[in-house]
Amino acid sequence: MEWRTSFCLGSTRIIYPVWPILTPRPFLEVKGDIVLLRQAGSRIVVTVIIAVTVLWAAAPGRVALAATLEVKAKGAILMEADTGQVLWEQNADARLYPASMTKIMTMILVLEAVEQGRLSLNDEVVASERAASFGGTQVWLEPGEKFTVEELLKAVAVGSANDASVALAEHLAGSEEAFVEKMNEKARAIGATNTHFTNSHGLHDPDLSTTPRDMAIVARYGLRFPQLLELTSMKEYTFREDPKLVLYNTNKLLWSYAGVDGIKTGTTSEAGRNLCATAKRDGLRLISVVMGSDVPKGNFSESTKVLSYGFASYEFREFFPAGAVVGEPKVDKGQVDKVPVIAERRVGAVIPKGQKEGVQLELQFPDQARAPLPAGMPLGQAVVKQGDRELDRVTLLVAEEVPKATLWQEMGKVLTSTFTISPDA
């Protein structure tokens, strides 16, 4: 089987299947600027495809802007959060010291444990003598002091507290060493393969390293936990309910840059000034990572340059929001005849503003699925492409459970089909 372009409706391209033996009889359903193509007259399972090309007027200067963007840092990257598209980079694969950006992974593992029910935000954590001994930025834990997981997370997210990081690591994994193993396992699992953690807090260790690209990958993964943004967007937090211990967020872009709502700074003499930041404007969420800046407040000034370039140069083209019904394949041997299929997250692409480019969306799911079908079961994919380059791939899920039909229900279907009288009869 092959796919061929058959029609042009304005700026919309229609792609249809050509089978070697039979000639398809496709029919179209137009929904706004999206054309849904279905295959008729065949029992063969057919993949449903939507193909849309969006055109923009040319805008000179965008490419030049990217070419001239240069930051005063050892490495940097700009990534779109939903799709993971890299929009700009500068030495993005340089191995550098993350410093306290390490704590992003620490918070991720804690929040993941909460999501999985292995931990509660209200659980009490007892500070060990080892955790209490850590200096640098801290909340001056005393051995034996008890705080909830949530309180310590806020101390980490807002005040970058090293002692709180170690206390959480020990509570979750039994020891910081065991926790670090989990940090590295998670990094590998999500694709941050050039990262090596040696502690939970980021104090300097010559073997502790990552790259701007990996930190963007870690941050993007972390954004799947809504509470990570809630924590890292807090501008201040009073620890121990002590007015003398008010923690102020180390990410100063929360005050100075519109749209910034997380996530973490990291600074040591060896690492330089680092910042992993995220900001959202007009439906476009960006992740910027700047590492190793050696100018005063360079992590903030250079991150501002990167984010400003991104928002000035790109926009998000949404085809479907998260949870939108994108199709209804038939159901074989089910209690219903059709089942809605929904997008796991929003489907779209980041497009250069004003650039004349085509973007194609393909919705791929079977024409028919056999019951039983549990809710949330993967049943296809939405693929966004630009030419031959794949921009994003989103899983399509069964929206609601479809139990298998009982024997009596199947017999009823047969009888209904057998004795249905055609209007022309």
CSV table of C-alpha atoms in Angstrom, one decimal:
chain,number,residue,atom,x,y,z
A,1,MET,CA,0.0,0.0,0.0
A,2,GLU,CA,1.1,3.6,-0.7
A,3,TRP,CA,-0.2,7.0,0.1
A,4,ARG,CA,-0.7,9.6,-2.6
A,5,THR,CA,-1.8,13.2,-2.7
A,6,SER,CA,-5.1,13.4,-4.4
A,7,PHE,CA,-6.8,16.7,-3.8
A,8,CYS,CA,-6.0,20.3,-3.0
A,9,LEU,CA,-8.6,22.3,-1.0
A,10,GLY,CA,-7.2,25.8,-0.7
A,11,SER,CA,-4.1,25.2,1.5
A,12,THR,CA,-5.1,21.7,2.5
A,13,ARG,CA,-3.6,18.6,1.1
A,14,ILE,CA,-5.5,15.3,1.1
A,15,ILE,CA,-3.5,12.1,1.2
A,16,TYR,CA,-5.2,8.8,0.4
A,17,PRO,CA,-4.2,5.1,0.3
A,18,VAL,CA,-3.6,3.2,-3.0
A,19,TRP,CA,-4.0,-0.5,-2.7
A,20,PRO,CA,-2.3,-2.7,-5.3
A,21,ILE,CA,-5.4,-4.8,-6.0
A,22,LEU,CA,-8.5,-2.6,-5.4
A,23,THR,CA,-9.2,1.0,-6.2
A,24,PRO,CA,-10.3,2.9,-3.0
A,25,ARG,CA,-13.4,4.9,-2.9
A,26,PRO,CA,-12.5,7.6,-0.3
A,27,PHE,CA,-15.0,10.0,1.0
A,28,LEU,CA,-14.3,13.3,2.8
A,29,GLU,CA,-15.6,14.9,6.0
A,30,VAL,CA,-14.5,18.5,6.3
A,31,LYS,CA,-14.1,20.0,9.8
A,32,GLY,CA,-13.0,23.6,9.5
A,33,ASP,CA,-9.5,23.5,7.9
A,34,ILE,CA,-9.1,19.8,8.6
A,35,VAL,CA,-10.2,17.2,6.1
A,36,LEU,CA,-10.9,13.6,7.4
A,37,LEU,CA,-10.4,10.9,4.9
A,38,ARG,CA,-12.0,7.5,5.3
A,39,GLN,CA,-11.8,4.4,3.2
A,40,ALA,CA,-15.1,3.0,1.9
A,41,GLY,CA,-16.0,-0.3,0.3
A,42,SER,CA,-13.3,-2.5,1.9
A,43,ARG,CA,-13.0,-4.9,4.8
A,44,ILE,CA,-9.3,-4.2,5.1
A,45,VAL,CA,-8.3,-2.3,8.2
A,46,VAL,CA,-7.4,1.2,7.0
A,47,THR,CA,-5.4,3.8,8.8
A,48,VAL,CA,-7.3,7.1,9.0
A,49,ILE,CA,-5.2,10.1,8.1
A,50,ILE,CA,-5.7,13.9,8.4
A,51,ALA,CA,-3.3,16.0,6.3
A,52,VAL,CA,-3.2,19.7,6.7
A,53,THR,CA,-0.8,22.2,5.2
A,54,VAL,CA,-0.7,25.6,6.8
A,55,LEU,CA,0.9,28.5,5.0
A,56,TRP,CA,2.2,31.8,6.3
A,57,ALA,CA,3.4,34.9,4.5
A,58,ALA,CA,7.1,35.4,4.3
A,59,ALA,CA,8.8,37.5,7.1
A,60,PRO,CA,12.4,38.4,6.4
A,61,GLY,CA,14.5,38.8,9.4
A,62,ARG,CA,13.5,35.8,11.5
A,63,VAL,CA,16.3,33.7,10.2
A,64,ALA,CA,18.7,36.5,10.7
A,65,LEU,CA,17.6,36.9,14.3
A,66,ALA,CA,18.4,33.3,15.0
A,67,ALA,CA,21.8,33.6,13.3
A,68,THR,CA,22.8,36.5,15.5
A,69,LEU,CA,21.5,35.2,18.8
A,70,GLU,CA,24.5,34.5,21.0
A,71,VAL,CA,24.6,34.2,24.7
A,72,LYS,CA,27.4,34.7,27.2
A,73,ALA,CA,27.5,31.2,28.6
A,74,LYS,CA,29.3,27.9,28.0
A,75,GLY,CA,26.1,26.3,26.7
A,76,ALA,CA,22.4,27.0,26.2
A,77,ILE,CA,19.3,25.7,24.5
A,78,LEU,CA,15.7,26.6,23.8
A,79,MET,CA,13.0,23.9,23.7
A,80,GLU,CA,9.2,23.9,23.2
A,81,ALA,CA,7.7,22.1,26.1
A,82,ASP,CA,4.8,20.2,24.5
A,83,THR,CA,6.6,18.7,21.5
A,84,GLY,CA,10.2,18.8,22.7
A,85,GLN,CA,11.2,20.7,19.5
A,86,VAL,CA,14.6,22.4,19.8
A,87,LEU,CA,14.2,25.9,18.5
A,88,TRP,CA,17.8,27.2,19.1
A,89,GLU,CA,21.0,25.9,20.7
A,90,GLN,CA,24.5,26.9,21.5
A,91,ASN,CA,27.0,24.2,22.6
A,92,ALA,CA,23.9,22.3,23.9
A,93,ASP,CA,25.8,19.1,24.3
A,94,ALA,CA,28.7,20.5,26.3
A,95,ARG,CA,29.3,18.5,29.5
A,96,LEU,CA,28.9,21.1,32.3
A,97,TYR,CA,28.2,21.3,36.1
A,98,PRO,CA,24.5,21.6,36.9
A,99,ALA,CA,25.0,22.9,40.5
A,100,SER,CA,21.5,23.2,42.1
A,101,MET,CA,19.6,22.5,38.9
A,102,THR,CA,20.3,19.0,40.1
A,103,LYS,CA,17.4,19.5,42.5
A,104,ILE,CA,15.0,19.4,39.5
A,105,MET,CA,15.5,15.7,39.3
A,106,THR,CA,15.3,15.4,43.1
A,107,MET,CA,11.9,17.0,43.1
A,108,ILE,CA,10.7,14.9,40.1
A,109,LEU,CA,11.5,11.6,41.9
A,110,VAL,CA,9.6,12.8,45.0
A,111,LEU,CA,6.6,14.0,43.1
A,112,GLU,CA,6.6,10.8,41.0
A,113,ALA,CA,6.5,8.8,44.2
A,114,VAL,CA,3.6,10.9,45.4
A,115,GLU,CA,1.7,10.3,42.1
A,116,GLN,CA,2.3,6.6,42.4
A,117,GLY,CA,1.0,6.5,46.0
A,118,ARG,CA,4.4,5.5,47.5
A,119,LEU,CA,4.6,8.7,49.3
A,120,SER,CA,2.3,11.4,50.6
A,121,LEU,CA,2.9,15.1,50.8
A,122,ASN,CA,1.8,14.9,54.4
A,123,ASP,CA,4.3,12.2,55.4
A,124,GLU,CA,6.6,13.3,58.1
A,125,VAL,CA,10.4,13.3,57.3
A,126,VAL,CA,12.9,13.1,60.2
A,127,ALA,CA,16.1,15.0,59.5
A,128,SER,CA,19.1,12.8,59.9
A,129,GLU,CA,22.4,14.0,61.4
A,130,ARG,CA,23.9,13.7,57.9
A,131,ALA,CA,21.2,15.8,56.2
A,132,ALA,CA,21.5,18.4,58.9
A,133,SER,CA,25.2,18.7,58.3
A,134,PHE,CA,25.0,20.1,54.8
A,135,GLY,CA,25.9,23.7,54.3
A,136,GLY,CA,25.5,26.1,51.4
A,137,THR,CA,21.9,27.2,50.9
A,138,GLN,CA,20.0,25.6,53.7
A,139,VAL,CA,17.1,25.8,56.1
A,140,TRP,CA,19.3,24.8,59.1
A,141,LEU,CA,17.7,21.5,59.9
A,142,GLU,CA,18.4,20.0,63.2
A,143,PRO,CA,18.9,16.2,63.7
A,144,GLY,CA,15.6,14.7,64.6
A,145,GLU,CA,13.5,17.6,63.4
A,146,LYS,CA,10.3,16.6,61.6
A,147,PHE,CA,8.8,18.3,58.6
A,148,THR,CA,6.3,17.1,56.0
A,149,VAL,CA,7.3,16.1,52.5
A,150,GLU,CA,5.5,19.2,51.2
A,151,GLU,CA,7.4,21.6,53.5
A,152,LEU,CA,10.7,20.2,52.5
A,153,LEU,CA,9.8,20.3,48.8
A,154,LYS,CA,9.0,24.0,49.2
A,155,ALA,CA,12.4,24.6,50.9
A,156,VAL,CA,14.1,22.9,48.0
A,157,ALA,CA,12.1,24.7,45.2
A,158,VAL,CA,12.1,28.2,46.7
A,159,GLY,CA,15.2,28.3,48.9
A,160,SER,CA,17.3,25.7,47.1
A,161,ALA,CA,17.9,24.1,50.5
A,162,ASN,CA,20.7,21.4,50.4
A,163,ASP,CA,19.8,19.9,53.7
A,164,ALA,CA,16.1,19.5,52.7
A,165,SER,CA,17.2,17.8,49.5
A,166,VAL,CA,19.2,15.2,51.4
A,167,ALA,CA,16.4,14.6,53.9
A,168,LEU,CA,13.9,13.9,51.1
A,169,ALA,CA,16.4,11.6,49.3
A,170,GLU,CA,17.1,9.6,52.5
A,171,HIS,CA,13.4,9.4,53.3
A,172,LEU,CA,12.4,8.1,49.9
A,173,ALA,CA,15.3,5.7,49.1
A,174,GLY,CA,16.8,4.9,52.5
A,175,SER,CA,20.1,6.7,51.7
A,176,GLU,CA,21.3,9.4,49.4
A,177,GLU,CA,23.4,6.9,47.6
A,178,ALA,CA,20.4,4.8,46.7
A,179,PHE,CA,18.5,7.9,45.7
A,180,VAL,CA,21.2,8.9,43.4
A,181,GLU,CA,21.0,5.6,41.6
A,182,LYS,CA,17.3,6.2,41.0
A,183,MET,CA,18.2,9.7,39.7
A,184,ASN,CA,20.5,8.2,37.1
A,185,GLU,CA,18.1,5.5,36.2
A,186,LYS,CA,15.4,8.1,35.6
A,187,ALA,CA,17.7,10.3,33.6
A,188,ARG,CA,18.6,7.4,31.2
A,189,ALA,CA,14.9,6.3,31.0
A,190,ILE,CA,13.8,9.8,29.8
A,191,GLY,CA,16.6,10.3,27.3
A,192,ALA,CA,19.0,12.4,29.4
A,193,THR,CA,21.9,10.0,28.5
A,194,ASN,CA,24.7,12.5,29.0
A,195,THR,CA,23.9,13.2,32.6
A,196,HIS,CA,25.6,11.7,35.6
A,197,PHE,CA,24.3,12.6,39.1
A,198,THR,CA,26.4,12.0,42.2
A,199,ASN,CA,24.2,13.7,44.8
A,200,SER,CA,20.7,15.1,45.3
A,201,HIS,CA,21.6,18.7,45.9
A,202,GLY,CA,24.2,19.8,43.3
A,203,LEU,CA,27.1,20.9,45.6
A,204,HIS,CA,30.2,20.6,43.5
A,205,ASP,CA,31.5,17.2,42.6
A,206,PRO,CA,33.9,16.8,39.6
A,207,ASP,CA,31.9,13.7,38.5
A,208,LEU,CA,28.5,15.5,38.6
A,209,SER,CA,27.7,16.7,35.1
A,210,THR,CA,25.0,17.2,32.5
A,211,THR,CA,24.4,19.1,29.3
A,212,PRO,CA,22.0,22.0,28.5
A,213,ARG,CA,20.1,19.6,26.2
A,214,ASP,CA,19.7,17.0,29.0
A,215,MET,CA,18.6,19.6,31.5
A,216,ALA,CA,15.9,20.7,29.0
A,217,ILE,CA,14.8,17.1,28.7
A,218,VAL,CA,14.7,16.6,32.4
A,219,ALA,CA,12.7,19.9,32.9
A,220,ARG,CA,10.3,18.9,30.1
A,221,TYR,CA,9.6,15.6,31.8
A,222,GLY,CA,9.1,17.3,35.1
A,223,LEU,CA,6.5,19.6,33.7
A,224,ARG,CA,4.1,16.6,33.5
A,225,PHE,CA,3.8,17.0,37.3
A,226,PRO,CA,1.6,20.2,37.8
A,227,GLN,CA,2.9,20.6,41.3
A,228,LEU,CA,6.5,21.1,40.0
A,229,LEU,CA,5.3,24.4,38.5
A,230,GLU,CA,3.3,25.2,41.6
A,231,LEU,CA,6.4,24.8,43.8
A,232,THR,CA,8.9,26.5,41.6
A,233,SER,CA,6.7,29.5,40.8
A,234,MET,CA,6.4,30.4,44.5
A,235,LYS,CA,8.2,33.7,45.0
A,236,GLU,CA,8.6,33.2,48.8
A,237,TYR,CA,8.0,30.7,51.5
A,238,THR,CA,8.2,31.0,55.3
A,239,PHE,CA,9.8,27.9,56.7
A,240,ARG,CA,9.0,26.7,60.2
A,241,GLU,CA,6.4,29.5,60.3
A,242,ASP,CA,9.3,31.7,61.5
A,243,PRO,CA,9.1,35.3,60.2
A,244,LYS,CA,12.9,35.4,60.4
A,245,LEU,CA,13.2,32.5,58.0
A,246,VAL,CA,11.5,33.7,54.8
A,247,LEU,CA,12.9,32.0,51.7
A,248,TYR,CA,12.9,34.0,48.5
A,249,ASN,CA,13.0,32.2,45.2
A,250,THR,CA,16.4,32.2,43.6
A,251,ASN,CA,14.9,32.5,40.1
A,252,LYS,CA,14.6,36.3,39.8
A,253,LEU,CA,12.9,36.0,36.4
A,254,LEU,CA,9.7,35.3,38.3
A,255,TRP,CA,9.6,39.0,39.1
A,256,SER,CA,11.1,40.4,36.0
A,257,TYR,CA,10.0,38.4,32.9
A,258,ALA,CA,6.3,38.1,32.0
A,259,GLY,CA,5.2,34.5,31.7
A,260,VAL,CA,8.0,32.8,33.7
A,261,ASP,CA,6.6,30.4,36.2
A,262,GLY,CA,9.6,28.0,37.1
A,263,ILE,CA,11.9,26.2,37.4
A,264,LYS,CA,15.5,26.3,39.0
A,265,THR,CA,18.8,28.1,39.3
A,266,GLY,CA,22.2,26.6,40.0
A,267,THR,CA,25.3,28.5,40.9
A,268,THR,CA,28.8,27.4,42.2
A,269,SER,CA,32.2,28.9,41.5
A,270,GLU,CA,33.0,25.8,39.4
A,271,ALA,CA,29.7,25.7,37.5
A,272,GLY,CA,29.2,29.4,37.0
A,273,ARG,CA,25.7,30.8,36.8
A,274,ASN,CA,23.0,28.4,35.6
A,275,LEU,CA,19.3,28.7,35.0
A,276,CYS,CA,16.6,26.4,33.7
A,277,ALA,CA,13.5,28.5,33.2
A,278,THR,CA,10.1,28.0,31.7
A,279,ALA,CA,7.6,30.6,30.5
A,280,LYS,CA,4.3,30.6,28.7
A,281,ARG,CA,2.8,33.2,26.4
A,282,ASP,CA,-0.2,32.9,24.0
A,283,GLY,CA,-0.4,29.1,24.3
A,284,LEU,CA,3.4,28.6,23.7
A,285,ARG,CA,5.4,27.2,26.6
A,286,LEU,CA,9.2,27.4,26.2
A,287,ILE,CA,12.0,25.9,28.3
A,288,SER,CA,15.4,27.6,28.3
A,289,VAL,CA,18.6,26.4,29.8
A,290,VAL,CA,21.6,28.6,30.2
A,291,MET,CA,24.7,27.1,31.8
A,292,GLY,CA,28.1,28.4,32.8
A,293,SER,CA,27.6,32.2,32.4
A,294,ASP,CA,30.5,34.1,33.9
A,295,VAL,CA,28.9,37.6,33.9
A,296,PRO,CA,27.1,39.0,36.9
A,297,LYS,CA,23.5,37.8,36.9
A,298,GLY,CA,24.3,36.3,33.5
A,299,ASN,CA,21.9,33.4,34.1
A,300,PHE,CA,19.0,35.8,34.2
A,301,SER,CA,20.1,38.3,31.4
A,302,GLU,CA,21.1,35.5,29.0
A,303,SER,CA,17.9,33.5,29.7
A,304,THR,CA,15.9,36.6,29.0
A,305,LYS,CA,17.6,36.9,25.6
A,306,VAL,CA,16.8,33.3,24.8
A,307,LEU,CA,13.2,33.4,25.9
A,308,SER,CA,12.6,36.7,24.1
A,309,TYR,CA,14.0,35.3,20.9
A,310,GLY,CA,11.6,32.3,21.2
A,311,PHE,CA,8.5,34.3,21.8
A,312,ALA,CA,9.4,36.8,19.0
A,313,SER,CA,10.1,34.1,16.5
A,314,TYR,CA,7.7,31.2,17.0
A,315,GLU,CA,4.0,30.4,17.5
A,316,PHE,CA,2.2,27.1,18.4
A,317,ARG,CA,-0.2,25.8,15.8
A,318,GLU,CA,-2.7,23.6,17.6
A,319,PHE,CA,-4.7,21.0,15.7
A,320,PHE,CA,-6.4,19.4,18.7
A,321,PRO,CA,-6.4,20.2,22.5
A,322,ALA,CA,-5.6,17.5,25.0
A,323,GLY,CA,-8.6,15.1,25.4
A,324,ALA,CA,-10.2,16.1,22.1
A,325,VAL,CA,-12.1,13.4,20.3
A,326,VAL,CA,-10.2,12.9,17.0
A,327,GLY,CA,-12.1,9.9,15.6
A,328,GLU,CA,-14.5,7.1,16.2
A,329,PRO,CA,-13.4,3.7,14.9
A,330,LYS,CA,-15.9,0.9,14.7
A,331,VAL,CA,-16.0,-1.8,17.5
A,332,ASP,CA,-16.2,-5.5,16.7
A,333,LYS,CA,-18.0,-7.7,19.2
A,334,GLY,CA,-18.6,-4.8,21.6
A,335,GLN,CA,-21.6,-3.5,23.5
A,336,VAL,CA,-21.4,-0.3,21.4
A,337,ASP,CA,-20.7,0.0,17.6
A,338,LYS,CA,-18.2,2.9,17.9
A,339,VAL,CA,-15.7,4.2,20.4
A,340,PRO,CA,-14.3,7.7,20.6
A,341,VAL,CA,-10.5,8.1,20.4
A,342,ILE,CA,-8.9,11.1,22.2
A,343,ALA,CA,-5.5,12.8,22.1
A,344,GLU,CA,-3.4,12.1,25.2
A,345,ARG,CA,-2.1,15.7,25.1
A,346,ARG,CA,-2.5,18.6,22.8
A,347,VAL,CA,-1.5,18.0,19.2
A,348,GLY,CA,0.3,20.7,17.2
A,349,ALA,CA,3.6,22.1,16.1
A,350,VAL,CA,5.8,25.1,16.7
A,351,ILE,CA,6.1,27.2,13.6
A,352,PRO,CA,8.4,30.1,12.8
A,353,LYS,CA,6.3,33.2,12.7
A,354,GLY,CA,5.8,34.3,9.2
A,355,GLN,CA,7.7,31.5,7.6
A,356,LYS,CA,6.2,29.9,4.5
A,357,GLU,CA,6.2,26.3,5.5
A,358,GLY,CA,3.9,23.3,5.3
A,359,VAL,CA,2.8,21.3,8.4
A,360,GLN,CA,1.1,17.9,7.9
A,361,LEU,CA,-0.9,16.1,10.6
A,362,GLU,CA,-1.6,12.4,10.3
A,363,LEU,CA,-4.1,10.7,12.6
A,364,GLN,CA,-3.3,7.0,12.5
A,365,PHE,CA,-5.8,4.5,14.1
A,366,PRO,CA,-7.5,1.3,13.0
A,367,ASP,CA,-10.8,1.5,11.1
A,368,GLN,CA,-12.1,-1.2,13.5
A,369,ALA,CA,-11.0,-2.5,17.0
A,370,ARG,CA,-12.2,-5.6,18.8
A,371,ALA,CA,-13.7,-5.4,22.3
A,372,PRO,CA,-13.1,-5.5,25.2
A,373,LEU,CA,-11.4,-2.0,25.1
A,374,PRO,CA,-10.3,-0.5,28.4
A,375,ALA,CA,-10.5,3.2,28.9
A,376,GLY,CA,-7.1,4.8,28.3
A,377,MET,CA,-5.8,2.0,26.1
A,378,PRO,CA,-3.5,3.3,23.3
A,379,LEU,CA,-5.2,2.9,19.9
A,380,GLY,CA,-3.1,4.9,17.5
A,381,GLN,CA,-1.0,8.0,17.1
A,382,ALA,CA,-1.1,11.6,15.9
A,383,VAL,CA,2.0,12.4,13.9
A,384,VAL,CA,2.9,16.0,13.0
A,385,LYS,CA,5.4,16.4,10.1
A,386,GLN,CA,7.1,19.1,8.2
A,387,GLY,CA,8.1,17.6,4.9
A,388,ASP,CA,9.9,14.4,5.8
A,389,ARG,CA,10.8,15.6,9.3
A,390,GLU,CA,8.7,14.4,12.2
A,391,LEU,CA,7.9,17.2,14.6
A,392,ASP,CA,5.8,15.4,17.2
A,393,ARG,CA,4.0,12.2,17.9
A,394,VAL,CA,1.1,12.0,20.3
A,395,THR,CA,-0.6,8.8,21.6
A,396,LEU,CA,-4.3,8.4,20.9
A,397,LEU,CA,-6.3,6.7,23.6
A,398,VAL,CA,-9.7,4.9,24.0
A,399,ALA,CA,-11.9,7.5,25.7
A,400,GLU,CA,-14.3,5.2,27.4
A,401,GLU,CA,-14.4,1.5,28.3
A,402,VAL,CA,-16.2,-0.8,25.8
A,403,PRO,CA,-17.0,-4.2,27.3
A,404,LYS,CA,-17.3,-7.3,25.2
A,405,ALA,CA,-20.9,-7.9,24.0
A,406,THR,CA,-22.8,-10.8,25.6
A,407,LEU,CA,-24.0,-13.7,23.6
A,408,TRP,CA,-27.6,-12.3,23.7
A,409,GLN,CA,-26.4,-8.9,22.5
A,410,GLU,CA,-24.5,-10.5,19.6
A,411,MET,CA,-27.6,-12.5,18.7
A,412,GLY,CA,-29.7,-9.3,18.9
A,413,LYS,CA,-27.4,-7.6,16.4
A,414,VAL,CA,-27.7,-10.5,14.0
A,415,LEU,CA,-31.4,-10.5,14.2
A,416,THR,CA,-31.6,-6.7,13.8
A,417,SER,CA,-29.4,-6.9,10.8
A,418,THR,CA,-31.3,-9.8,9.3
A,419,PHE,CA,-34.8,-8.4,9.6
A,420,THR,CA,-34.0,-4.7,8.9
A,421,ILE,CA,-36.2,-3.6,5.9
A,422,SER,CA,-34.7,-1.2,3.4
A,423,PRO,CA,-36.7,1.9,2.7
A,424,ASP,CA,-36.6,1.0,-1.0
A,425,ALA,CA,-38.0,-2.5,-0.4
